Short mmCIF file of N, CA and C in Angstrom, two decimals:
data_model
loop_
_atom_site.label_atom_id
_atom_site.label_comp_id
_atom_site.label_asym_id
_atom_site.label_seq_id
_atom_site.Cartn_x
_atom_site.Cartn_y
_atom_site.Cartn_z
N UNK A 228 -13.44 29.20 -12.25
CA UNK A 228 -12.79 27.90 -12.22
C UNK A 228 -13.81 26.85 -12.65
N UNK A 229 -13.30 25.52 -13.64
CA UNK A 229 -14.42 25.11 -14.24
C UNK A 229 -13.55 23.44 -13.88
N UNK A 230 -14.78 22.75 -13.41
CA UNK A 230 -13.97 21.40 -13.45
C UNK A 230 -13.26 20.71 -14.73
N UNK A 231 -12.73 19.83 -14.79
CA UNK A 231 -12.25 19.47 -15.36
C UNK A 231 -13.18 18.04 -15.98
N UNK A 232 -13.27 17.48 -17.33
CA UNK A 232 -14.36 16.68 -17.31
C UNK A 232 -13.53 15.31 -18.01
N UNK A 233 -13.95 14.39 -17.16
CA UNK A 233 -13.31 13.10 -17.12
C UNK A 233 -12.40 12.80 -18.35
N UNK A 234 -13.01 13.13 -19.55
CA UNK A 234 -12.51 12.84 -20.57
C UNK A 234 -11.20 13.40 -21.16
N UNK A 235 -11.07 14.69 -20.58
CA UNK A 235 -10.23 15.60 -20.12
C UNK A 235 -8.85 15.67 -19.63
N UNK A 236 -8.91 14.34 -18.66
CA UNK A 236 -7.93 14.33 -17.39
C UNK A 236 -7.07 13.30 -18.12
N UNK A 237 -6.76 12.86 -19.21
CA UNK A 237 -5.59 12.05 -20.43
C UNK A 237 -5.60 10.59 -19.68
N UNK A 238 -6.48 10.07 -19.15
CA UNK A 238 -6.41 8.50 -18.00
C UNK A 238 -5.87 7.44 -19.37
N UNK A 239 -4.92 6.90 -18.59
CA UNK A 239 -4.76 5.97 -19.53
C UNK A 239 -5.14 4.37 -19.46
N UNK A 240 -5.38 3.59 -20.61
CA UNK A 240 -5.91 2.33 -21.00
C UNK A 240 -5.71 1.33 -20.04
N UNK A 241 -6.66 0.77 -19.67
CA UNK A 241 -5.96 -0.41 -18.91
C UNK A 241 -4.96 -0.78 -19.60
N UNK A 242 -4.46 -0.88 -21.13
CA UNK A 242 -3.05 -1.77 -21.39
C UNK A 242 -2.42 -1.00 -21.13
N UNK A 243 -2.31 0.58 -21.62
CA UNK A 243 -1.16 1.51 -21.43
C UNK A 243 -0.82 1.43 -19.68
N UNK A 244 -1.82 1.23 -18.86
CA UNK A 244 -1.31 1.11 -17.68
C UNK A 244 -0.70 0.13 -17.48
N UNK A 245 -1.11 -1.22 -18.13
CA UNK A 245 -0.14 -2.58 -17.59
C UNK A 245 1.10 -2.26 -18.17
N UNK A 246 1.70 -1.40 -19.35
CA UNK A 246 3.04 -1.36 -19.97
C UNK A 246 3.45 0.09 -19.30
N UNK A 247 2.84 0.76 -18.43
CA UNK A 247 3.88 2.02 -18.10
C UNK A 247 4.47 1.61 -16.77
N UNK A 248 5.73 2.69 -16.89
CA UNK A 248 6.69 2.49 -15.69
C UNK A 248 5.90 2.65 -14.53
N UNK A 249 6.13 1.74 -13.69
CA UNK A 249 5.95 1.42 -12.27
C UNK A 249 6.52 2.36 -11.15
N UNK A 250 5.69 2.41 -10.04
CA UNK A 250 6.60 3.40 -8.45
C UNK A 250 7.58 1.73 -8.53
N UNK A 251 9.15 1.98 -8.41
CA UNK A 251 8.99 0.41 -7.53
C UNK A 251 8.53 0.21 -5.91
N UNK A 252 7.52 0.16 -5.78
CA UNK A 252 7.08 -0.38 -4.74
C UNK A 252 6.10 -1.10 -4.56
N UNK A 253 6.04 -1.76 -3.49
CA UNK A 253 4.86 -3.12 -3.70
C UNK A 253 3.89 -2.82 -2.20
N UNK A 254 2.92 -2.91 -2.39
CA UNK A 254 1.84 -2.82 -1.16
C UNK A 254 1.76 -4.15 -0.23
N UNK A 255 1.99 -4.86 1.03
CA UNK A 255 1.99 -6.05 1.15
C UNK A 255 0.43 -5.26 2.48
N UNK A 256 -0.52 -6.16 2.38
CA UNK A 256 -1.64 -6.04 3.34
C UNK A 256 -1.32 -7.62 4.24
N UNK A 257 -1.38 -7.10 5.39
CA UNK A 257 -1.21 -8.36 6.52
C UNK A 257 -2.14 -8.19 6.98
N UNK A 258 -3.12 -9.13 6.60
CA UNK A 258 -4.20 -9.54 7.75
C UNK A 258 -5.51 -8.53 7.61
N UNK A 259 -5.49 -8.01 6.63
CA UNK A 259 -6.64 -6.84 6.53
C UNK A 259 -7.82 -7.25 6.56
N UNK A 260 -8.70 -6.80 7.36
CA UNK A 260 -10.14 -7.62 7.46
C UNK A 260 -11.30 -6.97 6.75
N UNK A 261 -11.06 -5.82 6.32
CA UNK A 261 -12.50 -4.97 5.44
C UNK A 261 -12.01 -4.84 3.95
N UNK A 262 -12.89 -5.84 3.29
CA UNK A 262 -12.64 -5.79 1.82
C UNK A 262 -13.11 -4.33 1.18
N UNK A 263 -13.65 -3.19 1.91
CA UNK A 263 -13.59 -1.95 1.67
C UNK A 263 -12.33 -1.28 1.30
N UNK A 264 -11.81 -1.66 3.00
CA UNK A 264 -10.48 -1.35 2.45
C UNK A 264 -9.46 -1.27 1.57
N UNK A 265 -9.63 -2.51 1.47
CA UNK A 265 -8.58 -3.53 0.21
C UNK A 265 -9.22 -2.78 -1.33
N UNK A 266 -10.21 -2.63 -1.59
CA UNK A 266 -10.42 -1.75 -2.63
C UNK A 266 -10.14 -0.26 -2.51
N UNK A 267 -10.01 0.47 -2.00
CA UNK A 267 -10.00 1.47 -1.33
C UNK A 267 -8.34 1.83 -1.65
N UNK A 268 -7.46 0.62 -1.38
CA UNK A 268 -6.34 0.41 -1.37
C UNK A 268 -5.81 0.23 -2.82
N UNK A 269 -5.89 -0.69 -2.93
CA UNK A 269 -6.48 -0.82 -4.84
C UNK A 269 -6.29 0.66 -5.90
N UNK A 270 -7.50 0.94 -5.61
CA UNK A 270 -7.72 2.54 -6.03
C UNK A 270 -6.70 3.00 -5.75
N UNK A 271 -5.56 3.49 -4.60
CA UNK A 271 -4.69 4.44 -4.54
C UNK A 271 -3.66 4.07 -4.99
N UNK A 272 -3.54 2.52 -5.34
CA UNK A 272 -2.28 1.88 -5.97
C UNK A 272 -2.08 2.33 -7.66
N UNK A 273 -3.20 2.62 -7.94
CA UNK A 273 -3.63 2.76 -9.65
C UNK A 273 -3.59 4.03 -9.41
N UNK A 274 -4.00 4.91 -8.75
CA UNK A 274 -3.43 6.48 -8.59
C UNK A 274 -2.23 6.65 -8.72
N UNK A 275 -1.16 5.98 -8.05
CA UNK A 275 -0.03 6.28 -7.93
C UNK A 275 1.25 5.08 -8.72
N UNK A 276 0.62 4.30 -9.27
CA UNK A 276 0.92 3.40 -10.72
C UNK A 276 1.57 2.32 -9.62
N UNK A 277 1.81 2.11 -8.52
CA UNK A 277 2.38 1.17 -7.81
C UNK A 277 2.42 0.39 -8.64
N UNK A 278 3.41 -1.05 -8.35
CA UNK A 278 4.08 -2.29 -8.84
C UNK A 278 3.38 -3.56 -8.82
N UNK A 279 2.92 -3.57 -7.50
CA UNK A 279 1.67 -4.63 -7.45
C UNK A 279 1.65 -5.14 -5.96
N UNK A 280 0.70 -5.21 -5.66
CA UNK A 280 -0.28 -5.69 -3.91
C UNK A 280 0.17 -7.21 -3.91
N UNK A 281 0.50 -7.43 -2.61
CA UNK A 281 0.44 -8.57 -1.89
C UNK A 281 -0.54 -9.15 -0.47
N UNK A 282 -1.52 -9.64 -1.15
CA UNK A 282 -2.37 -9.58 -0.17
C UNK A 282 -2.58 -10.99 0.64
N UNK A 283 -2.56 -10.93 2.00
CA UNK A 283 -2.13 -11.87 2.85
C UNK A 283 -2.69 -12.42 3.76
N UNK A 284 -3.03 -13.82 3.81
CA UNK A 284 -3.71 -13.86 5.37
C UNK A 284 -5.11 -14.00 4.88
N UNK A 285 -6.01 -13.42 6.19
CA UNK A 285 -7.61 -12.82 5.82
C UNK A 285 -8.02 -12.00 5.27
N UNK A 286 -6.77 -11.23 4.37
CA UNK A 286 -7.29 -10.04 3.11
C UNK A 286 -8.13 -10.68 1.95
N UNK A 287 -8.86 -10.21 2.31
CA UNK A 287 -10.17 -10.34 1.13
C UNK A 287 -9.16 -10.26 -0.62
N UNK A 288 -9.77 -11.20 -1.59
CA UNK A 288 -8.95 -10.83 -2.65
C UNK A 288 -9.81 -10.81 -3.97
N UNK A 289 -10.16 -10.39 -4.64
CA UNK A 289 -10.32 -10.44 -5.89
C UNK A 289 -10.75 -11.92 -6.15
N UNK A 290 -12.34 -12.37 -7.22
CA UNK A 290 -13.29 -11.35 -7.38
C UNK A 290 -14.26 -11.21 -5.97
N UNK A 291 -14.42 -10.03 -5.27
CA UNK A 291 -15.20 -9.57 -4.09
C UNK A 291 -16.28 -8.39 -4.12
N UNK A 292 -17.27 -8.19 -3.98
CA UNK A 292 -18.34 -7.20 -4.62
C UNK A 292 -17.65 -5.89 -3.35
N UNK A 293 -17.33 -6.17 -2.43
CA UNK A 293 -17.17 -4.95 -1.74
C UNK A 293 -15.67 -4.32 -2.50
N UNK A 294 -14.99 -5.10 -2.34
CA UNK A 294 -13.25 -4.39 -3.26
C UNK A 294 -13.78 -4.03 -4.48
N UNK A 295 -14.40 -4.38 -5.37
CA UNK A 295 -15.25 -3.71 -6.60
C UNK A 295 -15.90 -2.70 -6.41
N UNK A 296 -16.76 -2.67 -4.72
CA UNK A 296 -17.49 -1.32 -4.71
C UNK A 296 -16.34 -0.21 -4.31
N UNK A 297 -15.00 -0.33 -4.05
CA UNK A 297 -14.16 0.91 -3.55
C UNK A 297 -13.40 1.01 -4.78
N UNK A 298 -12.58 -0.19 -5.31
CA UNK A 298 -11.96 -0.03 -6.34
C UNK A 298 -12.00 0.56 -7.68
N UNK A 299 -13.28 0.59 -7.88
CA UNK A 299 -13.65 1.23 -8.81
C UNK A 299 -12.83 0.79 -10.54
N UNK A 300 -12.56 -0.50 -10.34
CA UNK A 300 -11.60 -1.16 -11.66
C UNK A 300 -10.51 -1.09 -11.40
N UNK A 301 -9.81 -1.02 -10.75
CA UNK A 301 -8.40 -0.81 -9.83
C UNK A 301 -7.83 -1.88 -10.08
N UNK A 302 -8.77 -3.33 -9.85
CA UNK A 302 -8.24 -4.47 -9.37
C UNK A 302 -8.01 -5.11 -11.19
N UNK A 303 -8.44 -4.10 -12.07
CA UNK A 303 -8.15 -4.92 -13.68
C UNK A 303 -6.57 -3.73 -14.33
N UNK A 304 -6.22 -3.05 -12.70
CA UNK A 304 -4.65 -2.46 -13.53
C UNK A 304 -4.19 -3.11 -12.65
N UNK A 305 -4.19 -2.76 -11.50
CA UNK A 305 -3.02 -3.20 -10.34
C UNK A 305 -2.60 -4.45 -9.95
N UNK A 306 -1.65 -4.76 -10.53
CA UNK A 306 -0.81 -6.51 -10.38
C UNK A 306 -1.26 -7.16 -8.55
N UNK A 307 -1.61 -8.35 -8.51
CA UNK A 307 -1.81 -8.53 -7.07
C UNK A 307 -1.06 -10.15 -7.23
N UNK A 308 -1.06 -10.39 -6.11
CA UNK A 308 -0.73 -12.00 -5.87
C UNK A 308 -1.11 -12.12 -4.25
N UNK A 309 -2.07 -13.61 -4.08
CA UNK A 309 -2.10 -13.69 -2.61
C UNK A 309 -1.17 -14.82 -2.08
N UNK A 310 -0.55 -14.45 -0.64
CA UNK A 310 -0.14 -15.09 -0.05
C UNK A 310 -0.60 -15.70 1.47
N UNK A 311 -0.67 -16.99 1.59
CA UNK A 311 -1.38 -17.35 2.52
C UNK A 311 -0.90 -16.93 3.96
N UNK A 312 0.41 -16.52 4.08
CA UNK A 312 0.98 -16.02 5.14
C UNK A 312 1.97 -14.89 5.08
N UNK A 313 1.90 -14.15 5.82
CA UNK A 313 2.44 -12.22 5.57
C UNK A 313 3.97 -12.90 5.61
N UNK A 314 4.98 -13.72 6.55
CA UNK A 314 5.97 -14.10 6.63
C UNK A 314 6.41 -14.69 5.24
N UNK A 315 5.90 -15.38 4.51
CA UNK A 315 5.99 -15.44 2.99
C UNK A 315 6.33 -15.02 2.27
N UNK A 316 5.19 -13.99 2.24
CA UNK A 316 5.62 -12.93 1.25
C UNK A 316 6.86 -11.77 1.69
N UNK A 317 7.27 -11.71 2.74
CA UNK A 317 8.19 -11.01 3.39
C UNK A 317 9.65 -12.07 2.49
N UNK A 318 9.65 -12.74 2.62
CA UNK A 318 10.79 -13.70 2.67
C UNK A 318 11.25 -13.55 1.35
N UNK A 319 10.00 -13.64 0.41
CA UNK A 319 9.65 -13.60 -1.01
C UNK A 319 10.14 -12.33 -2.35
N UNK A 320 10.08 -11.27 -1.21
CA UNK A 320 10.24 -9.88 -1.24
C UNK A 320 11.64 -9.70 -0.79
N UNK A 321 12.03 -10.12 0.12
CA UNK A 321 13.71 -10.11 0.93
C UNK A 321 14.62 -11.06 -0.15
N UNK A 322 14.08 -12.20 -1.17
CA UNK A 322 15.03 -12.55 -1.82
C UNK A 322 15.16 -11.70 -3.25
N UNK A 323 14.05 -10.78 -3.60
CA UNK A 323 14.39 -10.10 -4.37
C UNK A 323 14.45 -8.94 -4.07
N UNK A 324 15.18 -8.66 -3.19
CA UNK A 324 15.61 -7.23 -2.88
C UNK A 324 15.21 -6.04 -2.87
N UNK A 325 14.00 -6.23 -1.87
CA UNK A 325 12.97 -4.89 -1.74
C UNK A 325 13.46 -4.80 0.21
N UNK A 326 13.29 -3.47 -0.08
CA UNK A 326 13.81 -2.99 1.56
C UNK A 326 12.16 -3.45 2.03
N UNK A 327 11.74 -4.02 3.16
CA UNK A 327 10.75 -3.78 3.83
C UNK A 327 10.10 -3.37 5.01
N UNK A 328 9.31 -2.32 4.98
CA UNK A 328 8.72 -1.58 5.72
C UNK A 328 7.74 -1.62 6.00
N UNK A 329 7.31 -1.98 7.69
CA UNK A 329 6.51 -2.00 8.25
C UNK A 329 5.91 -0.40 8.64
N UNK A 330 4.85 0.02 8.04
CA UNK A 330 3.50 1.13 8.66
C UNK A 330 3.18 0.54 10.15
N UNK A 331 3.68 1.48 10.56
CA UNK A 331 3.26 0.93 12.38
C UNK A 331 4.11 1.76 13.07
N UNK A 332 3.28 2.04 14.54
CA UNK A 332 3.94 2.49 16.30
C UNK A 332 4.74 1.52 16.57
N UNK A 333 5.78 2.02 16.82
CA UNK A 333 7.27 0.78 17.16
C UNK A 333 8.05 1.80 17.51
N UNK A 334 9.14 1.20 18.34
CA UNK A 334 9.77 1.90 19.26
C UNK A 334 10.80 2.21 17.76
N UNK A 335 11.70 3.78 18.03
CA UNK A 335 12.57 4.25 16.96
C UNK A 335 12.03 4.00 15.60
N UNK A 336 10.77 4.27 15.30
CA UNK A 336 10.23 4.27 13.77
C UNK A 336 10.98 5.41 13.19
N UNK A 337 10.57 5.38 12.26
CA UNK A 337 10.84 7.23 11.46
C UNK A 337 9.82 7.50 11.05
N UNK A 338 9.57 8.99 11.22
CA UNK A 338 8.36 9.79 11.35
C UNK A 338 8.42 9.65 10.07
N UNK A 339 7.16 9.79 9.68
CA UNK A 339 7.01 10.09 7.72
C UNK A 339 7.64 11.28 7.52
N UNK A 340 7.42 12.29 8.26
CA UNK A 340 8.20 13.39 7.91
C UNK A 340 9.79 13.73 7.42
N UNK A 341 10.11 12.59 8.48
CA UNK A 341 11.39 13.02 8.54
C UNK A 341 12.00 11.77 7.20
N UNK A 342 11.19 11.21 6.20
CA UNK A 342 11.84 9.44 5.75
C UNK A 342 12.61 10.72 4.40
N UNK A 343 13.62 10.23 4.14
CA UNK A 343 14.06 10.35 2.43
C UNK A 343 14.18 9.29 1.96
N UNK A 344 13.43 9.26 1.21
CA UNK A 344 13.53 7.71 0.24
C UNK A 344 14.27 8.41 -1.36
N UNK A 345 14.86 7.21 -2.08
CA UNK A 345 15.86 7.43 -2.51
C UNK A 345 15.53 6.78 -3.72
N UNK A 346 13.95 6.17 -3.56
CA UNK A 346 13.95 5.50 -4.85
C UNK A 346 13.98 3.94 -5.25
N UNK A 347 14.77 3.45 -3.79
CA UNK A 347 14.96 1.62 -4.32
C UNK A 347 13.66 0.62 -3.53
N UNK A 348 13.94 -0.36 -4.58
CA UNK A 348 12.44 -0.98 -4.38
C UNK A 348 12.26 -1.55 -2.88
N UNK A 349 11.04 -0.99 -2.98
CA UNK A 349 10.55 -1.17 -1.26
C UNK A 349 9.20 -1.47 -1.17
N UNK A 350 9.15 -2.44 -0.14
CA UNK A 350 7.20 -2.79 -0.08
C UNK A 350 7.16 -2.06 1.37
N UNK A 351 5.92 -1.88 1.50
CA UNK A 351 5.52 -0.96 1.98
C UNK A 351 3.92 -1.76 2.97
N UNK A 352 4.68 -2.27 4.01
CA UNK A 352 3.61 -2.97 5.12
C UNK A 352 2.47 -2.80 5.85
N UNK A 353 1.27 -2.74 5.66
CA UNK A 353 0.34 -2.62 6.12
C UNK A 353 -0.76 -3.38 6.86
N UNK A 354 -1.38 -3.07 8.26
CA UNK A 354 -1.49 -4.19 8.90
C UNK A 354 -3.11 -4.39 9.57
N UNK A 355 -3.64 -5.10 9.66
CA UNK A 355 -5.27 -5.78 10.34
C UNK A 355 -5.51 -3.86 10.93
N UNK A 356 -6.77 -3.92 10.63
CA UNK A 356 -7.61 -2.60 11.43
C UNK A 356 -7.69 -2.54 12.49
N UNK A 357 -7.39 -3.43 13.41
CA UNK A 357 -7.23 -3.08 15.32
C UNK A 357 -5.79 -3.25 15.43
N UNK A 358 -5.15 -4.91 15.14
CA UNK A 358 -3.87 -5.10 15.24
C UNK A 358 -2.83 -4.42 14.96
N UNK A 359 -2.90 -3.97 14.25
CA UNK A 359 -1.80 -3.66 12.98
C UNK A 359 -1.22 -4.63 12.56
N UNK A 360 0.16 -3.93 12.60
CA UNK A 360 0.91 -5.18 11.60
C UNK A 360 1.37 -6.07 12.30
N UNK A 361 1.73 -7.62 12.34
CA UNK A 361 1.99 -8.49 13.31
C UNK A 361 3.46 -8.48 13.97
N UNK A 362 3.69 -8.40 14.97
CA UNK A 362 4.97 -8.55 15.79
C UNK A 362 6.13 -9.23 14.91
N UNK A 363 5.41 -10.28 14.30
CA UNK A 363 6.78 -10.92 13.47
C UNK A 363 6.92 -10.58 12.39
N UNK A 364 6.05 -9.67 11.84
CA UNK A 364 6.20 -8.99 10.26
C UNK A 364 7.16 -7.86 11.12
N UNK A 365 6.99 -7.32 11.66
CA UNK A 365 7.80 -5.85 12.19
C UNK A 365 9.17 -6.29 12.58
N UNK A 366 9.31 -7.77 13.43
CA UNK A 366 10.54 -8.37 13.53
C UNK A 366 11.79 -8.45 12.24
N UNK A 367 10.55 -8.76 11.19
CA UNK A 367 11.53 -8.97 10.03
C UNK A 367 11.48 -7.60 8.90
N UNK A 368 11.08 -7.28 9.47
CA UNK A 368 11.01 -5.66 8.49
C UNK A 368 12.43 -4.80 8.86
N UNK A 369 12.80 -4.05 7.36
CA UNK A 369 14.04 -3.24 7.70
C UNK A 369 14.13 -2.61 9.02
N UNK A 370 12.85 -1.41 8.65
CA UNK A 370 12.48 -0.86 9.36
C UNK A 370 11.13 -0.17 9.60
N UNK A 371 10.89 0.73 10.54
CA UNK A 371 9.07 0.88 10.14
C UNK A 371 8.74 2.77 10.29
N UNK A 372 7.64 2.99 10.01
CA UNK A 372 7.40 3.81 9.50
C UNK A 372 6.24 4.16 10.36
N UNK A 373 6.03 5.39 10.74
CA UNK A 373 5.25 5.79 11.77
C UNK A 373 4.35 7.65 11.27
N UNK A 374 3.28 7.69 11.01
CA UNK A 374 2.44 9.08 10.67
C UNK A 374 2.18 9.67 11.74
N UNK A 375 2.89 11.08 12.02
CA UNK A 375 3.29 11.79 13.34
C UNK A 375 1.54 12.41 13.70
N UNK A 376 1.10 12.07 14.80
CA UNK A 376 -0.15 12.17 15.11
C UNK A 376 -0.51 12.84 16.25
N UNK A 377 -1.17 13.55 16.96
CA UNK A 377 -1.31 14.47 17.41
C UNK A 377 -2.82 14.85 18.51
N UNK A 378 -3.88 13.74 18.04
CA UNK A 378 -5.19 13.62 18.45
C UNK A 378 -5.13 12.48 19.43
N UNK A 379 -6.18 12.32 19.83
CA UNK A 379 -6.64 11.66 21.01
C UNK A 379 -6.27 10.30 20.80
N UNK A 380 -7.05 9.75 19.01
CA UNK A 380 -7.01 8.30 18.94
C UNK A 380 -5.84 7.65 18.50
N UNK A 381 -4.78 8.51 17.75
CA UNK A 381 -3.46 8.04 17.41
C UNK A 381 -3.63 6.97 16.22
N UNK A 382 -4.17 7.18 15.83
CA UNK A 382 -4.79 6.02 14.46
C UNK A 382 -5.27 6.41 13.30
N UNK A 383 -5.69 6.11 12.46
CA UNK A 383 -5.89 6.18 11.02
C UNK A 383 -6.68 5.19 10.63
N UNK A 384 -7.54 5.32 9.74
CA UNK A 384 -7.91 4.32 8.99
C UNK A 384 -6.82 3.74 8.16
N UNK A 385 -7.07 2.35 7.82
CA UNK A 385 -5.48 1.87 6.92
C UNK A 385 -5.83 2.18 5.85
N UNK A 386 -6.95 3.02 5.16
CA UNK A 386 -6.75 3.03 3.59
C UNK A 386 -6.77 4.70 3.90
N UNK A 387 -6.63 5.57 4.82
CA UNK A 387 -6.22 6.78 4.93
C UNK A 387 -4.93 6.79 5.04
N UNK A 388 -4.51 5.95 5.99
CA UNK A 388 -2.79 5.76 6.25
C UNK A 388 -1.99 5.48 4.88
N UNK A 389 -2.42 4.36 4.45
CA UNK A 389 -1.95 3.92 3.17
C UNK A 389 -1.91 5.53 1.99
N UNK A 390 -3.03 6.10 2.11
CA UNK A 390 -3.18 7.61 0.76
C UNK A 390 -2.02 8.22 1.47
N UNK A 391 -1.83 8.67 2.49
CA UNK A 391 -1.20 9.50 3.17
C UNK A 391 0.39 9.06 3.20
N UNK A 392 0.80 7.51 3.32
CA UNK A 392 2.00 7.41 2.98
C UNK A 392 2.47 6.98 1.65
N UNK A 393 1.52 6.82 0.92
CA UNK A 393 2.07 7.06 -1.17
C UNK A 393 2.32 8.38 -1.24
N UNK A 394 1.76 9.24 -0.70
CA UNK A 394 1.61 10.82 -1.59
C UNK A 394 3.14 11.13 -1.02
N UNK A 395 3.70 10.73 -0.08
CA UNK A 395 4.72 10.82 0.83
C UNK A 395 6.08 10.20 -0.38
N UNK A 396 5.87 9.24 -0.31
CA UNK A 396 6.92 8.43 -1.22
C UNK A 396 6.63 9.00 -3.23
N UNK A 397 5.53 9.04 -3.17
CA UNK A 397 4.85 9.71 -5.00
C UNK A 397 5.74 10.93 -4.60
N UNK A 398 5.66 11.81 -3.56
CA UNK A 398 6.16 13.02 -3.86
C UNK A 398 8.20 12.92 -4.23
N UNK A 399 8.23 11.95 -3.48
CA UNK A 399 9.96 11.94 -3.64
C UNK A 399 10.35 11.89 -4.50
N UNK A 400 10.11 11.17 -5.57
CA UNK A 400 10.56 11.00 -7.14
C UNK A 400 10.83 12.21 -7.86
#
């Protein structure tokens, strides 16, 4: 077995990426406090061709040397816009007709396991590294979404959570 060598793997252009079809879905970060993350995040959005990040609050945004050190150029495909408040961009997203989903422990979530998604445009909520996502983002969210867990700490890193629920929704298509 022989790796495969970068040149190899058919990556396409930053333009061919700004003109190819999109997941429709949009990443909204509430309140994220490690600009690691947010690149980190970045990166998996350009893995999986996402629509474009909404980053909110105290999310670090573009240009930032730490989201550059995870992103790895992420942040010159992946469409972003910041919003100064997560309720905003919720509202923003609700008039153009994206289902929204809060990532979070909430009473009657649906297990990732069990979600069928179907395809229609949906952002996809993600929330502060202790907090999570805020009480009133989850208030106004369709519904929320919960990674069936099993260990002591019941948690995730949010840019593990985040890989773990694209590959989830990437796989449905």
């Amino acid at each position: 077995m022989e790796k495969i060598k970068n040149e190899d793997l058919g990556r396409l252009s930053v333009a061919a990426f700004k003109q190819a079809a999109k997941l429709p879905i949009i990443i909204v970060l509430d309140n994220v406090r490690s600009a690691l993350n947010v690149g980190n995040i970045f990166r998996t959005c350009d893995a999986f061709r996402v629509e474009k990040i909404l980053l909110c609050g105290i999310t670090a945004v573009p240009p930032n040397k730490d989201i550059y050190k995870s992103a790895l150029g992420a942040t010159e495909t992946v469409a972003w816009e910041y919003f100064e408040n997560t309720m905003d961009a919720i509202e923003h997203l609700k008039e153009n007709n994206y289902v929204c989903v809060a990532v979070e422990q909430v009473q009657n979530s649906i297990r990732l396991n069990k979600l069928n998604w179907n395809g229609e445009k949906t952002a996809l909520i993600f929330g502060h590294e202790v907090d999570g996502v805020s009480q009133a983002v989850v208030d106004q969210s369709d519904y929320s979404l919960e990674i069936p867990q099993v260990g002591t700490k019941h948690s995730l890193n949010i840019s593990v959570c985040h890989g773990v629920v694209m590959w989830k929704f990437f796989e449905s298509i």
